[in-house]
Amino acid sequence: MTDDRLPADDPLPADELLETARRAARRAGEIQGERFGDPGVIRSKHPRELVTEVDVACEDAVREIIGAVYPDHDFLGEESGESGGGSAHRWIVDPLDGTTNFAQGLPIFASSVAYAHQGEVRVAACVIPPWGEEHWAVLGGGAFCNGRPVRVSDTAALDRAFVATGFPYDVKERGDNGLEAFGRMVLATLAVRRPGAAVADLCCLAAGRFDGFWEVGLKPWDTAAAGLIVTEAGGRITTYDGGPWEPSSPNILATNGHLHRAMMDVVAERR
Ligand code: IPD
């Protein structure tokens, strides 16, 4: 892989960024593998939102790997928040996505590392340790799982669609919690799943396992890397109303493209 996929004004070679992103995501994945079944002290950020010792250990490891190569870059991590001084280069990291699954011993969790230049995500690496899977993408360079190119599904009929979603931790407090859309989607599709790790859900969409995914209230660290993997695999991502999506958007509708309009209508109750 060469850096000619990035504009000439970008000084950073994509292959080096990708190598660092993959190394960091793999290291977090190794820690998760070693500590699965032994999550350590668990505390709550919110009555439903857990954080374990492993979330923090993974973020420390990722930050150390990225900081050793790119000490001047900004960093946004789920556990440590925002740091840096307004650099054009920013890393967006979920050290352990699917924390509740991990803490409960359910093998659906992931690490996620994205690199963005001037707000545009260009490099992504996600590791799903219990499945032995490493997903990655470079803007304009396609998406891969364990070295093989991946492509979204070609399912075009909503009643054949196998889709996934999730719910925000503040599901009880917010009006737009997605519960009604969940019911409508169950009736409209082949089946709906709620696996509990948005990074894994989006990687499954990119790999053609799921045909669509939607969720409200996700954070940039949940979607920055896996969002690029989906679009590089040929998928489409918008907000619920079809507007342009970015990792900081309040909601996400990601599909194989064929089902986008139909899923948007169900989410928005226009059918
Ligand atoms: C959570 C998972 C879950 C989604 C939640 C996220 P975390 O991330 O991705 O599937 O429904 O909204 O917050 O907290 O386990 O990193």
PDB file of C-alpha atoms and ligand atoms in Angstrom:
ATOM      1  CA  MET A   1       0.000   0.000   0.000  1.00  0.00           C
ATOM      2  CA  THR A   2       1.297   3.460  -0.848  1.00  0.00           C
ATOM      3  CA  ASP A   3       0.426   6.947   0.312  1.00  0.00           C
ATOM      4  CA  ASP A   4      -0.817   8.094  -3.098  1.00  0.00           C
ATOM      5  CA  ARG A   5      -4.405   7.630  -1.922  1.00  0.00           C
ATOM      6  CA  LEU A   6      -4.021  10.725   0.219  1.00  0.00           C
ATOM      7  CA  PRO A   7      -3.931  14.215  -1.279  1.00  0.00           C
ATOM      8  CA  ALA A   8      -0.449  15.477  -2.081  1.00  0.00           C
ATOM      9  CA  ASP A   9      -0.698  18.170   0.580  1.00  0.00           C
ATOM     10  CA  ASP A  10      -0.983  15.537   3.292  1.00  0.00           C
ATOM     11  CA  PRO A  11       2.446  14.856   4.688  1.00  0.00           C
ATOM     12  CA  LEU A  12       1.594  11.563   6.329  1.00  0.00           C
ATOM     13  CA  PRO A  13       1.861   8.306   4.429  1.00  0.00           C
ATOM     14  CA  ALA A  14      -1.327   6.228   4.704  1.00  0.00           C
ATOM     15  CA  ASP A  15       0.583   2.965   5.005  1.00  0.00           C
ATOM     16  CA  GLU A  16       2.399   4.203   8.123  1.00  0.00           C
ATOM     17  CA  LEU A  17      -0.814   5.516   9.651  1.00  0.00           C
ATOM     18  CA  LEU A  18      -2.518   2.210   8.937  1.00  0.00           C
ATOM     19  CA  GLU A  19       0.355   0.218  10.399  1.00  0.00           C
ATOM     20  CA  THR A  20       0.150   2.257  13.619  1.00  0.00           C
ATOM     21  CA  ALA A  21      -3.658   2.020  13.762  1.00  0.00           C
ATOM     22  CA  ARG A  22      -3.566  -1.749  13.260  1.00  0.00           C
ATOM     23  CA  ARG A  23      -0.792  -2.240  15.816  1.00  0.00           C
ATOM     24  CA  ALA A  24      -2.709  -0.208  18.411  1.00  0.00           C
ATOM     25  CA  ALA A  25      -6.042  -1.971  17.766  1.00  0.00           C
ATOM     26  CA  ARG A  26      -4.308  -5.380  17.898  1.00  0.00           C
ATOM     27  CA  ARG A  27      -2.603  -4.558  21.204  1.00  0.00           C
ATOM     28  CA  ALA A  28      -5.948  -3.577  22.741  1.00  0.00           C
ATOM     29  CA  GLY A  29      -7.389  -6.806  21.346  1.00  0.00           C
ATOM     30  CA  GLU A  30      -4.576  -8.827  22.944  1.00  0.00           C
ATOM     31  CA  ILE A  31      -5.258  -7.253  26.327  1.00  0.00           C
ATOM     32  CA  GLN A  32      -8.971  -8.016  25.934  1.00  0.00           C
ATOM     33  CA  GLY A  33      -8.165 -11.629  25.062  1.00  0.00           C
ATOM     34  CA  GLU A  34      -5.884 -12.007  28.083  1.00  0.00           C
ATOM     35  CA  ARG A  35      -8.428 -10.433  30.457  1.00  0.00           C
ATOM     36  CA  PHE A  36     -11.648 -11.984  29.114  1.00  0.00           C
ATOM     37  CA  GLY A  37     -13.347 -13.524  32.157  1.00  0.00           C
ATOM     38  CA  ASP A  38     -11.302 -11.299  34.469  1.00  0.00           C
ATOM     39  CA  PRO A  39     -12.528  -7.734  33.819  1.00  0.00           C
ATOM     40  CA  GLY A  40     -11.186  -6.317  37.079  1.00  0.00           C
ATOM     41  CA  VAL A  41     -12.840  -3.569  39.043  1.00  0.00           C
ATOM     42  CA  ILE A  42     -16.059  -2.477  37.414  1.00  0.00           C
ATOM     43  CA  ARG A  43     -17.535   0.923  38.022  1.00  0.00           C
ATOM     44  CA  SER A  44     -20.469   2.795  36.516  1.00  0.00           C
ATOM     45  CA  LYS A  45     -20.260   6.042  34.551  1.00  0.00           C
ATOM     46  CA  HIS A  46     -24.070   6.031  34.419  1.00  0.00           C
ATOM     47  CA  PRO A  47     -26.494   3.572  36.094  1.00  0.00           C
ATOM     48  CA  ARG A  48     -26.314   1.388  32.949  1.00  0.00           C
ATOM     49  CA  GLU A  49     -22.871   2.261  31.613  1.00  0.00           C
ATOM     50  CA  LEU A  50     -19.986   0.192  32.956  1.00  0.00           C
ATOM     51  CA  VAL A  51     -16.263   0.744  32.697  1.00  0.00           C
ATOM     52  CA  THR A  52     -13.756  -1.946  33.607  1.00  0.00           C
ATOM     53  CA  GLU A  53     -10.039  -1.934  34.378  1.00  0.00           C
ATOM     54  CA  VAL A  54      -9.595  -3.404  30.920  1.00  0.00           C
ATOM     55  CA  ASP A  55     -11.183  -0.395  29.152  1.00  0.00           C
ATOM     56  CA  VAL A  56      -8.597   1.830  30.840  1.00  0.00           C
ATOM     57  CA  ALA A  57      -5.656  -0.556  30.271  1.00  0.00           C
ATOM     58  CA  CYS A  58      -6.543  -0.836  26.562  1.00  0.00           C
ATOM     59  CA  GLU A  59      -6.804   2.922  26.136  1.00  0.00           C
ATOM     60  CA  ASP A  60      -3.453   3.452  27.894  1.00  0.00           C
ATOM     61  CA  ALA A  61      -1.817   0.913  25.565  1.00  0.00           C
ATOM     62  CA  VAL A  62      -3.342   2.444  22.421  1.00  0.00           C
ATOM     63  CA  ARG A  63      -2.386   5.952  23.475  1.00  0.00           C
ATOM     64  CA  GLU A  64       1.191   4.868  24.167  1.00  0.00           C
ATOM     65  CA  ILE A  65       1.581   3.213  20.752  1.00  0.00           C
ATOM     66  CA  ILE A  66       0.125   6.168  18.843  1.00  0.00           C
ATOM     67  CA  GLY A  67       1.914   8.764  20.993  1.00  0.00           C
ATOM     68  CA  ALA A  68       5.302   7.113  20.390  1.00  0.00           C
ATOM     69  CA  VAL A  69       4.932   7.571  16.612  1.00  0.00           C
ATOM     70  CA  TYR A  70       2.847  10.760  16.464  1.00  0.00           C
ATOM     71  CA  PRO A  71       3.451  12.704  19.691  1.00  0.00           C
ATOM     72  CA  ASP A  72       1.909  15.927  18.317  1.00  0.00           C
ATOM     73  CA  HIS A  73      -1.411  14.482  17.191  1.00  0.00           C
ATOM     74  CA  ASP A  74      -4.692  15.122  18.997  1.00  0.00           C
ATOM     75  CA  PHE A  75      -6.368  12.168  20.685  1.00  0.00           C
ATOM     76  CA  LEU A  76      -9.994  11.461  21.564  1.00  0.00           C
ATOM     77  CA  GLY A  77     -10.512   8.343  23.649  1.00  0.00           C
ATOM     78  CA  GLU A  78     -13.704   7.049  25.257  1.00  0.00           C
ATOM     79  CA  GLU A  79     -12.056   6.845  28.674  1.00  0.00           C
ATOM     80  CA  SER A  80      -9.642   9.804  28.709  1.00  0.00           C
ATOM     81  CA  GLY A  81     -11.617  12.244  26.583  1.00  0.00           C
ATOM     82  CA  GLU A  82     -10.096  14.882  24.334  1.00  0.00           C
ATOM     83  CA  SER A  83      -6.448  15.894  24.469  1.00  0.00           C
ATOM     84  CA  GLY A  84      -4.167  17.874  22.218  1.00  0.00           C
ATOM     85  CA  GLY A  85      -3.834  21.352  20.928  1.00  0.00           C
ATOM     86  CA  GLY A  86      -5.946  21.653  17.798  1.00  0.00           C
ATOM     87  CA  SER A  87      -3.720  19.655  15.428  1.00  0.00           C
ATOM     88  CA  ALA A  88      -5.031  18.795  11.937  1.00  0.00           C
ATOM     89  CA  HIS A  89      -4.294  15.168  12.853  1.00  0.00           C
ATOM     90  CA  ARG A  90      -6.566  13.390  15.319  1.00  0.00           C
ATOM     91  CA  TRP A  91      -6.973   9.824  16.543  1.00  0.00           C
ATOM     92  CA  ILE A  92     -10.404   8.647  17.683  1.00  0.00           C
ATOM     93  CA  VAL A  93     -10.324   5.535  19.844  1.00  0.00           C
ATOM     94  CA  ASP A  94     -12.762   3.181  21.509  1.00  0.00           C
ATOM     95  CA  PRO A  95     -10.404   0.949  23.477  1.00  0.00           C
ATOM     96  CA  LEU A  96     -13.133  -1.606  24.280  1.00  0.00           C
ATOM     97  CA  ASP A  97     -16.460  -1.414  22.489  1.00  0.00           C
ATOM     98  CA  GLY A  98     -19.069  -3.716  24.002  1.00  0.00           C
ATOM     99  CA  THR A  99     -17.949  -3.180  27.588  1.00  0.00           C
ATOM    100  CA  THR A 100     -21.151  -4.639  29.045  1.00  0.00           C
ATOM    101  CA  ASN A 101     -20.727  -7.823  26.963  1.00  0.00           C
ATOM    102  CA  PHE A 102     -17.082  -8.036  28.057  1.00  0.00           C
ATOM    103  CA  ALA A 103     -17.923  -7.545  31.742  1.00  0.00           C
ATOM    104  CA  GLN A 104     -20.668 -10.190  31.530  1.00  0.00           C
ATOM    105  CA  GLY A 105     -18.490 -12.722  29.668  1.00  0.00           C
ATOM    106  CA  LEU A 106     -20.329 -12.504  26.310  1.00  0.00           C
ATOM    107  CA  PRO A 107     -17.768 -12.811  23.471  1.00  0.00           C
ATOM    108  CA  ILE A 108     -18.884  -9.851  21.338  1.00  0.00           C
ATOM    109  CA  PHE A 109     -16.533  -6.894  21.838  1.00  0.00           C
ATOM    110  CA  ALA A 110     -13.913  -4.971  19.868  1.00  0.00           C
ATOM    111  CA  SER A 111     -11.225  -2.327  19.795  1.00  0.00           C
ATOM    112  CA  SER A 112     -11.472   0.593  17.389  1.00  0.00           C
ATOM    113  CA  VAL A 113      -8.827   3.059  16.166  1.00  0.00           C
ATOM    114  CA  ALA A 114      -9.463   5.795  13.592  1.00  0.00           C
ATOM    115  CA  TYR A 115      -7.182   8.487  12.198  1.00  0.00           C
ATOM    116  CA  ALA A 116      -8.743  11.716  10.872  1.00  0.00           C
ATOM    117  CA  HIS A 117      -7.101  14.560   8.969  1.00  0.00           C
ATOM    118  CA  GLN A 118      -8.880  17.913   9.291  1.00  0.00           C
ATOM    119  CA  GLY A 119     -11.977  16.063  10.460  1.00  0.00           C
ATOM    120  CA  GLU A 120     -12.037  13.476   7.654  1.00  0.00           C
ATOM    121  CA  VAL A 121     -11.520   9.864   8.734  1.00  0.00           C
ATOM    122  CA  ARG A 122      -8.885   8.331   6.479  1.00  0.00           C
ATOM    123  CA  VAL A 123      -7.598   5.240   8.240  1.00  0.00           C
ATOM    124  CA  ALA A 124      -9.453   2.677  10.364  1.00  0.00           C
ATOM    125  CA  ALA A 125      -8.587  -0.492  12.258  1.00  0.00           C
ATOM    126  CA  CYS A 126     -10.935  -2.602  14.394  1.00  0.00           C
ATOM    127  CA  VAL A 127     -10.132  -5.894  16.106  1.00  0.00           C
ATOM    128  CA  ILE A 128     -12.812  -8.327  17.313  1.00  0.00           C
ATOM    129  CA  PRO A 129     -10.687 -10.670  19.469  1.00  0.00           C
ATOM    130  CA  PRO A 130     -13.218 -13.448  20.245  1.00  0.00           C
ATOM    131  CA  TRP A 131     -13.804 -13.911  16.508  1.00  0.00           C
ATOM    132  CA  GLY A 132     -10.124 -13.694  15.553  1.00  0.00           C
ATOM    133  CA  GLU A 133     -10.941 -10.828  13.174  1.00  0.00           C
ATOM    134  CA  GLU A 134      -9.048  -7.701  12.211  1.00  0.00           C
ATOM    135  CA  HIS A 135     -10.929  -5.237   9.976  1.00  0.00           C
ATOM    136  CA  TRP A 136      -9.302  -2.208   8.392  1.00  0.00           C
ATOM    137  CA  ALA A 137      -9.699   0.396   5.682  1.00  0.00           C
ATOM    138  CA  VAL A 138      -7.945   3.354   4.105  1.00  0.00           C
ATOM    139  CA  LEU A 139      -9.986   6.101   2.438  1.00  0.00           C
ATOM    140  CA  GLY A 140     -10.193   5.206  -1.253  1.00  0.00           C
ATOM    141  CA  GLY A 141      -8.406   1.893  -0.742  1.00  0.00           C
ATOM    142  CA  GLY A 142     -11.219  -0.570   0.073  1.00  0.00           C
ATOM    143  CA  ALA A 143     -12.015  -2.508   3.233  1.00  0.00           C
ATOM    144  CA  PHE A 144     -10.452  -5.728   4.446  1.00  0.00           C
ATOM    145  CA  CYS A 145     -11.023  -8.455   7.014  1.00  0.00           C
ATOM    146  CA  ASN A 146      -8.013 -10.588   7.888  1.00  0.00           C
ATOM    147  CA  GLY A 147      -6.364  -9.495   4.637  1.00  0.00           C
ATOM    148  CA  ARG A 148      -9.302 -10.298   2.343  1.00  0.00           C
ATOM    149  CA  PRO A 149     -11.369  -7.555   0.671  1.00  0.00           C
ATOM    150  CA  VAL A 150     -14.896  -7.287   2.062  1.00  0.00           C
ATOM    151  CA  ARG A 151     -18.057  -6.064   0.384  1.00  0.00           C
ATOM    152  CA  VAL A 152     -21.530  -5.248   1.685  1.00  0.00           C
ATOM    153  CA  SER A 153     -24.413  -7.607   0.829  1.00  0.00           C
ATOM    154  CA  ASP A 154     -26.674  -7.204  -2.191  1.00  0.00           C
ATOM    155  CA  THR A 155     -29.946  -7.822  -0.334  1.00  0.00           C
ATOM    156  CA  ALA A 156     -32.515  -5.466  -1.839  1.00  0.00           C
ATOM    157  CA  ALA A 157     -35.828  -6.573  -0.308  1.00  0.00           C
ATOM    158  CA  LEU A 158     -36.614  -5.275   3.168  1.00  0.00           C
ATOM    159  CA  ASP A 159     -38.471  -8.439   4.147  1.00  0.00           C
ATOM    160  CA  ARG A 160     -35.237 -10.417   3.500  1.00  0.00           C
ATOM    161  CA  ALA A 161     -33.029  -7.973   5.428  1.00  0.00           C
ATOM    162  CA  PHE A 162     -30.992  -9.129   8.430  1.00  0.00           C
ATOM    163  CA  VAL A 163     -30.294  -5.987  10.410  1.00  0.00           C
ATOM    164  CA  ALA A 164     -28.834  -4.847  13.723  1.00  0.00           C
ATOM    165  CA  THR A 165     -29.254  -2.000  16.150  1.00  0.00           C
ATOM    166  CA  GLY A 166     -28.359  -0.858  19.641  1.00  0.00           C
ATOM    167  CA  PHE A 167     -29.728   1.377  22.352  1.00  0.00           C
ATOM    168  CA  PRO A 168     -28.167   4.299  24.210  1.00  0.00           C
ATOM    169  CA  TYR A 169     -27.322   3.921  27.887  1.00  0.00           C
ATOM    170  CA  ASP A 170     -29.761   6.721  28.735  1.00  0.00           C
ATOM    171  CA  VAL A 171     -32.594   4.797  27.071  1.00  0.00           C
ATOM    172  CA  LYS A 172     -34.914   5.518  29.997  1.00  0.00           C
ATOM    173  CA  GLU A 173     -34.310   9.261  30.057  1.00  0.00           C
ATOM    174  CA  ARG A 174     -34.540  10.139  26.364  1.00  0.00           C
ATOM    175  CA  GLY A 175     -37.636  10.300  24.161  1.00  0.00           C
ATOM    176  CA  ASP A 176     -35.891   9.230  20.938  1.00  0.00           C
ATOM    177  CA  ASN A 177     -34.616   5.958  22.399  1.00  0.00           C
ATOM    178  CA  GLY A 178     -35.280   3.825  19.312  1.00  0.00           C
ATOM    179  CA  LEU A 179     -37.699   1.397  20.947  1.00  0.00           C
ATOM    180  CA  GLU A 180     -40.592   2.126  18.591  1.00  0.00           C
ATOM    181  CA  ALA A 181     -38.382   1.904  15.499  1.00  0.00           C
ATOM    182  CA  PHE A 182     -37.106  -1.414  16.838  1.00  0.00           C
ATOM    183  CA  GLY A 183     -40.661  -2.792  16.903  1.00  0.00           C
ATOM    184  CA  ARG A 184     -41.409  -1.559  13.385  1.00  0.00           C
ATOM    185  CA  MET A 185     -38.150  -3.029  12.062  1.00  0.00           C
ATOM    186  CA  VAL A 186     -38.867  -6.436  13.661  1.00  0.00           C
ATOM    187  CA  LEU A 187     -42.142  -6.541  11.709  1.00  0.00           C
ATOM    188  CA  ALA A 188     -40.627  -5.291   8.432  1.00  0.00           C
ATOM    189  CA  THR A 189     -37.452  -7.387   8.110  1.00  0.00           C
ATOM    190  CA  LEU A 190     -36.257 -10.995   8.172  1.00  0.00           C
ATOM    191  CA  ALA A 191     -34.740 -10.468  11.635  1.00  0.00           C
ATOM    192  CA  VAL A 192     -33.236  -7.850  13.935  1.00  0.00           C
ATOM    193  CA  ARG A 193     -30.267  -8.396  16.260  1.00  0.00           C
ATOM    194  CA  ARG A 194     -28.917  -6.306  19.167  1.00  0.00           C
ATOM    195  CA  PRO A 195     -25.407  -7.728  19.633  1.00  0.00           C
ATOM    196  CA  GLY A 196     -24.146  -4.978  21.990  1.00  0.00           C
ATOM    197  CA  ALA A 197     -21.018  -3.683  20.242  1.00  0.00           C
ATOM    198  CA  ALA A 198     -21.600  -1.093  17.512  1.00  0.00           C
ATOM    199  CA  VAL A 199     -18.067  -1.557  16.135  1.00  0.00           C
ATOM    200  CA  ALA A 200     -18.698  -5.271  15.570  1.00  0.00           C
ATOM    201  CA  ASP A 201     -22.174  -4.536  14.142  1.00  0.00           C
ATOM    202  CA  LEU A 202     -20.742  -2.134  11.559  1.00  0.00           C
ATOM    203  CA  CYS A 203     -17.871  -4.493  10.658  1.00  0.00           C
ATOM    204  CA  CYS A 204     -20.491  -7.228  10.119  1.00  0.00           C
ATOM    205  CA  LEU A 205     -22.384  -4.884   7.795  1.00  0.00           C
ATOM    206  CA  ALA A 206     -19.177  -4.215   5.839  1.00  0.00           C
ATOM    207  CA  ALA A 207     -18.547  -7.962   5.573  1.00  0.00           C
ATOM    208  CA  GLY A 208     -22.052  -8.628   4.206  1.00  0.00           C
ATOM    209  CA  ARG A 209     -23.374 -10.435   7.302  1.00  0.00           C
ATOM    210  CA  PHE A 210     -25.819  -7.713   8.265  1.00  0.00           C
ATOM    211  CA  ASP A 211     -27.690  -5.731   5.615  1.00  0.00           C
ATOM    212  CA  GLY A 212     -28.241  -2.641   7.734  1.00  0.00           C
ATOM    213  CA  PHE A 213     -27.653  -0.990  11.107  1.00  0.00           C
ATOM    214  CA  TRP A 214     -29.143   2.007  12.918  1.00  0.00           C
ATOM    215  CA  GLU A 215     -28.689   3.556  16.346  1.00  0.00           C
ATOM    216  CA  VAL A 216     -29.227   6.847  18.128  1.00  0.00           C
ATOM    217  CA  GLY A 217     -26.778   8.420  20.557  1.00  0.00           C
ATOM    218  CA  LEU A 218     -23.544   6.709  19.530  1.00  0.00           C
ATOM    219  CA  LYS A 219     -20.325   8.617  20.117  1.00  0.00           C
ATOM    220  CA  PRO A 220     -17.512   9.344  17.620  1.00  0.00           C
ATOM    221  CA  TRP A 221     -15.326   6.604  19.129  1.00  0.00           C
ATOM    222  CA  ASP A 222     -18.071   4.016  18.443  1.00  0.00           C
ATOM    223  CA  THR A 223     -18.389   4.823  14.742  1.00  0.00           C
ATOM    224  CA  ALA A 224     -15.353   6.698  13.368  1.00  0.00           C
ATOM    225  CA  ALA A 225     -13.298   3.650  12.360  1.00  0.00           C
ATOM    226  CA  ALA A 226     -16.066   1.188  11.523  1.00  0.00           C
ATOM    227  CA  GLY A 227     -17.945   3.884   9.554  1.00  0.00           C
ATOM    228  CA  LEU A 228     -15.006   4.166   7.140  1.00  0.00           C
ATOM    229  CA  ILE A 229     -14.848   0.362   6.901  1.00  0.00           C
ATOM    230  CA  VAL A 230     -18.543   0.308   5.892  1.00  0.00           C
ATOM    231  CA  THR A 231     -18.251   2.986   3.215  1.00  0.00           C
ATOM    232  CA  GLU A 232     -15.033   1.463   1.835  1.00  0.00           C
ATOM    233  CA  ALA A 233     -16.912  -1.855   1.596  1.00  0.00           C
ATOM    234  CA  GLY A 234     -19.519  -0.151  -0.618  1.00  0.00           C
ATOM    235  CA  GLY A 235     -22.063   0.702   2.085  1.00  0.00           C
ATOM    236  CA  ARG A 236     -23.948   3.936   2.584  1.00  0.00           C
ATOM    237  CA  ILE A 237     -24.207   5.960   5.790  1.00  0.00           C
ATOM    238  CA  THR A 238     -26.484   8.904   6.517  1.00  0.00           C
ATOM    239  CA  THR A 239     -28.347  10.355   9.451  1.00  0.00           C
ATOM    240  CA  TYR A 240     -31.895   9.073  10.007  1.00  0.00           C
ATOM    241  CA  ASP A 241     -33.300  11.790   7.722  1.00  0.00           C
ATOM    242  CA  GLY A 242     -30.862  11.034   4.893  1.00  0.00           C
ATOM    243  CA  GLY A 243     -28.520  13.937   5.658  1.00  0.00           C
ATOM    244  CA  PRO A 244     -24.723  13.725   5.555  1.00  0.00           C
ATOM    245  CA  TRP A 245     -23.339  11.661   8.408  1.00  0.00           C
ATOM    246  CA  GLU A 246     -20.158  12.212  10.376  1.00  0.00           C
ATOM    247  CA  PRO A 247     -18.934  10.453  13.550  1.00  0.00           C
ATOM    248  CA  SER A 248     -20.312  13.255  15.741  1.00  0.00           C
ATOM    249  CA  SER A 249     -23.817  13.020  14.216  1.00  0.00           C
ATOM    250  CA  PRO A 250     -26.625  12.295  16.713  1.00  0.00           C
ATOM    251  CA  ASN A 251     -27.771   9.150  14.907  1.00  0.00           C
ATOM    252  CA  ILE A 252     -26.559   6.752  12.219  1.00  0.00           C
ATOM    253  CA  LEU A 253     -28.273   4.743   9.484  1.00  0.00           C
ATOM    254  CA  ALA A 254     -25.813   2.447   7.711  1.00  0.00           C
ATOM    255  CA  THR A 255     -26.894   0.018   5.004  1.00  0.00           C
ATOM    256  CA  ASN A 256     -25.720  -1.904   1.971  1.00  0.00           C
ATOM    257  CA  GLY A 257     -27.120   0.976  -0.117  1.00  0.00           C
ATOM    258  CA  HIS A 258     -29.973  -1.013  -1.703  1.00  0.00           C
ATOM    259  CA  LEU A 259     -31.995  -0.919   1.528  1.00  0.00           C
ATOM    260  CA  HIS A 260     -31.230   2.639   2.531  1.00  0.00           C
ATOM    261  CA  ARG A 261     -34.508   4.295   1.542  1.00  0.00           C
ATOM    262  CA  ALA A 262     -36.631   1.439   2.906  1.00  0.00           C
ATOM    263  CA  MET A 263     -34.845   1.379   6.261  1.00  0.00           C
ATOM    264  CA  MET A 264     -34.965   5.160   6.494  1.00  0.00           C
ATOM    265  CA  ASP A 265     -38.740   5.026   6.021  1.00  0.00           C
ATOM    266  CA  VAL A 266     -39.108   2.460   8.821  1.00  0.00           C
ATOM    267  CA  VAL A 267     -36.856   4.374  11.219  1.00  0.00           C
ATOM    268  CA  ALA A 268     -38.759   7.591  10.470  1.00  0.00           C
ATOM    269  CA  GLU A 269     -42.174   5.837  10.405  1.00  0.00           C
ATOM    270  CA  ARG A 270     -43.023   6.834   6.844  1.00  0.00           C
ATOM    271  CA  ARG A 271     -44.499   3.502   5.806  1.00  0.00           C
TER     272      ARG A 271
HETATM  273  C1  IPD B   1     -21.682   0.693  23.387  1.00  0.00           C
HETATM  274  C2  IPD B   1     -21.917  -0.416  22.391  1.00  0.00           C
HETATM  275  C3  IPD B   1     -23.390  -0.732  22.252  1.00  0.00           C
HETATM  276  C4  IPD B   1     -24.210   0.487  21.909  1.00  0.00           C
HETATM  277  C5  IPD B   1     -23.965   1.575  22.937  1.00  0.00           C
HETATM  278  C6  IPD B   1     -22.479   1.911  22.982  1.00  0.00           C
HETATM  279  P1  IPD B   1     -19.355   0.772  24.727  1.00  0.00           P
HETATM  280  O1  IPD B   1     -20.311   1.049  23.416  1.00  0.00           O
HETATM  281  O2  IPD B   1     -21.402  -0.066  21.129  1.00  0.00           O
HETATM  282  O3  IPD B   1     -23.648  -1.679  21.233  1.00  0.00           O
HETATM  283  O4  IPD B   1     -25.571   0.141  21.868  1.00  0.00           O
HETATM  284  O5  IPD B   1     -24.720   2.708  22.551  1.00  0.00           O
HETATM  285  O6  IPD B   1     -22.251   2.945  23.882  1.00  0.00           O
HETATM  286  O7  IPD B   1     -19.878   1.690  25.782  1.00  0.00           O
HETATM  287  O8  IPD B   1     -19.505  -0.651  25.079  1.00  0.00           O
HETATM  288  O9  IPD B   1     -17.996   1.165  24.256  1.00  0.00           O
END
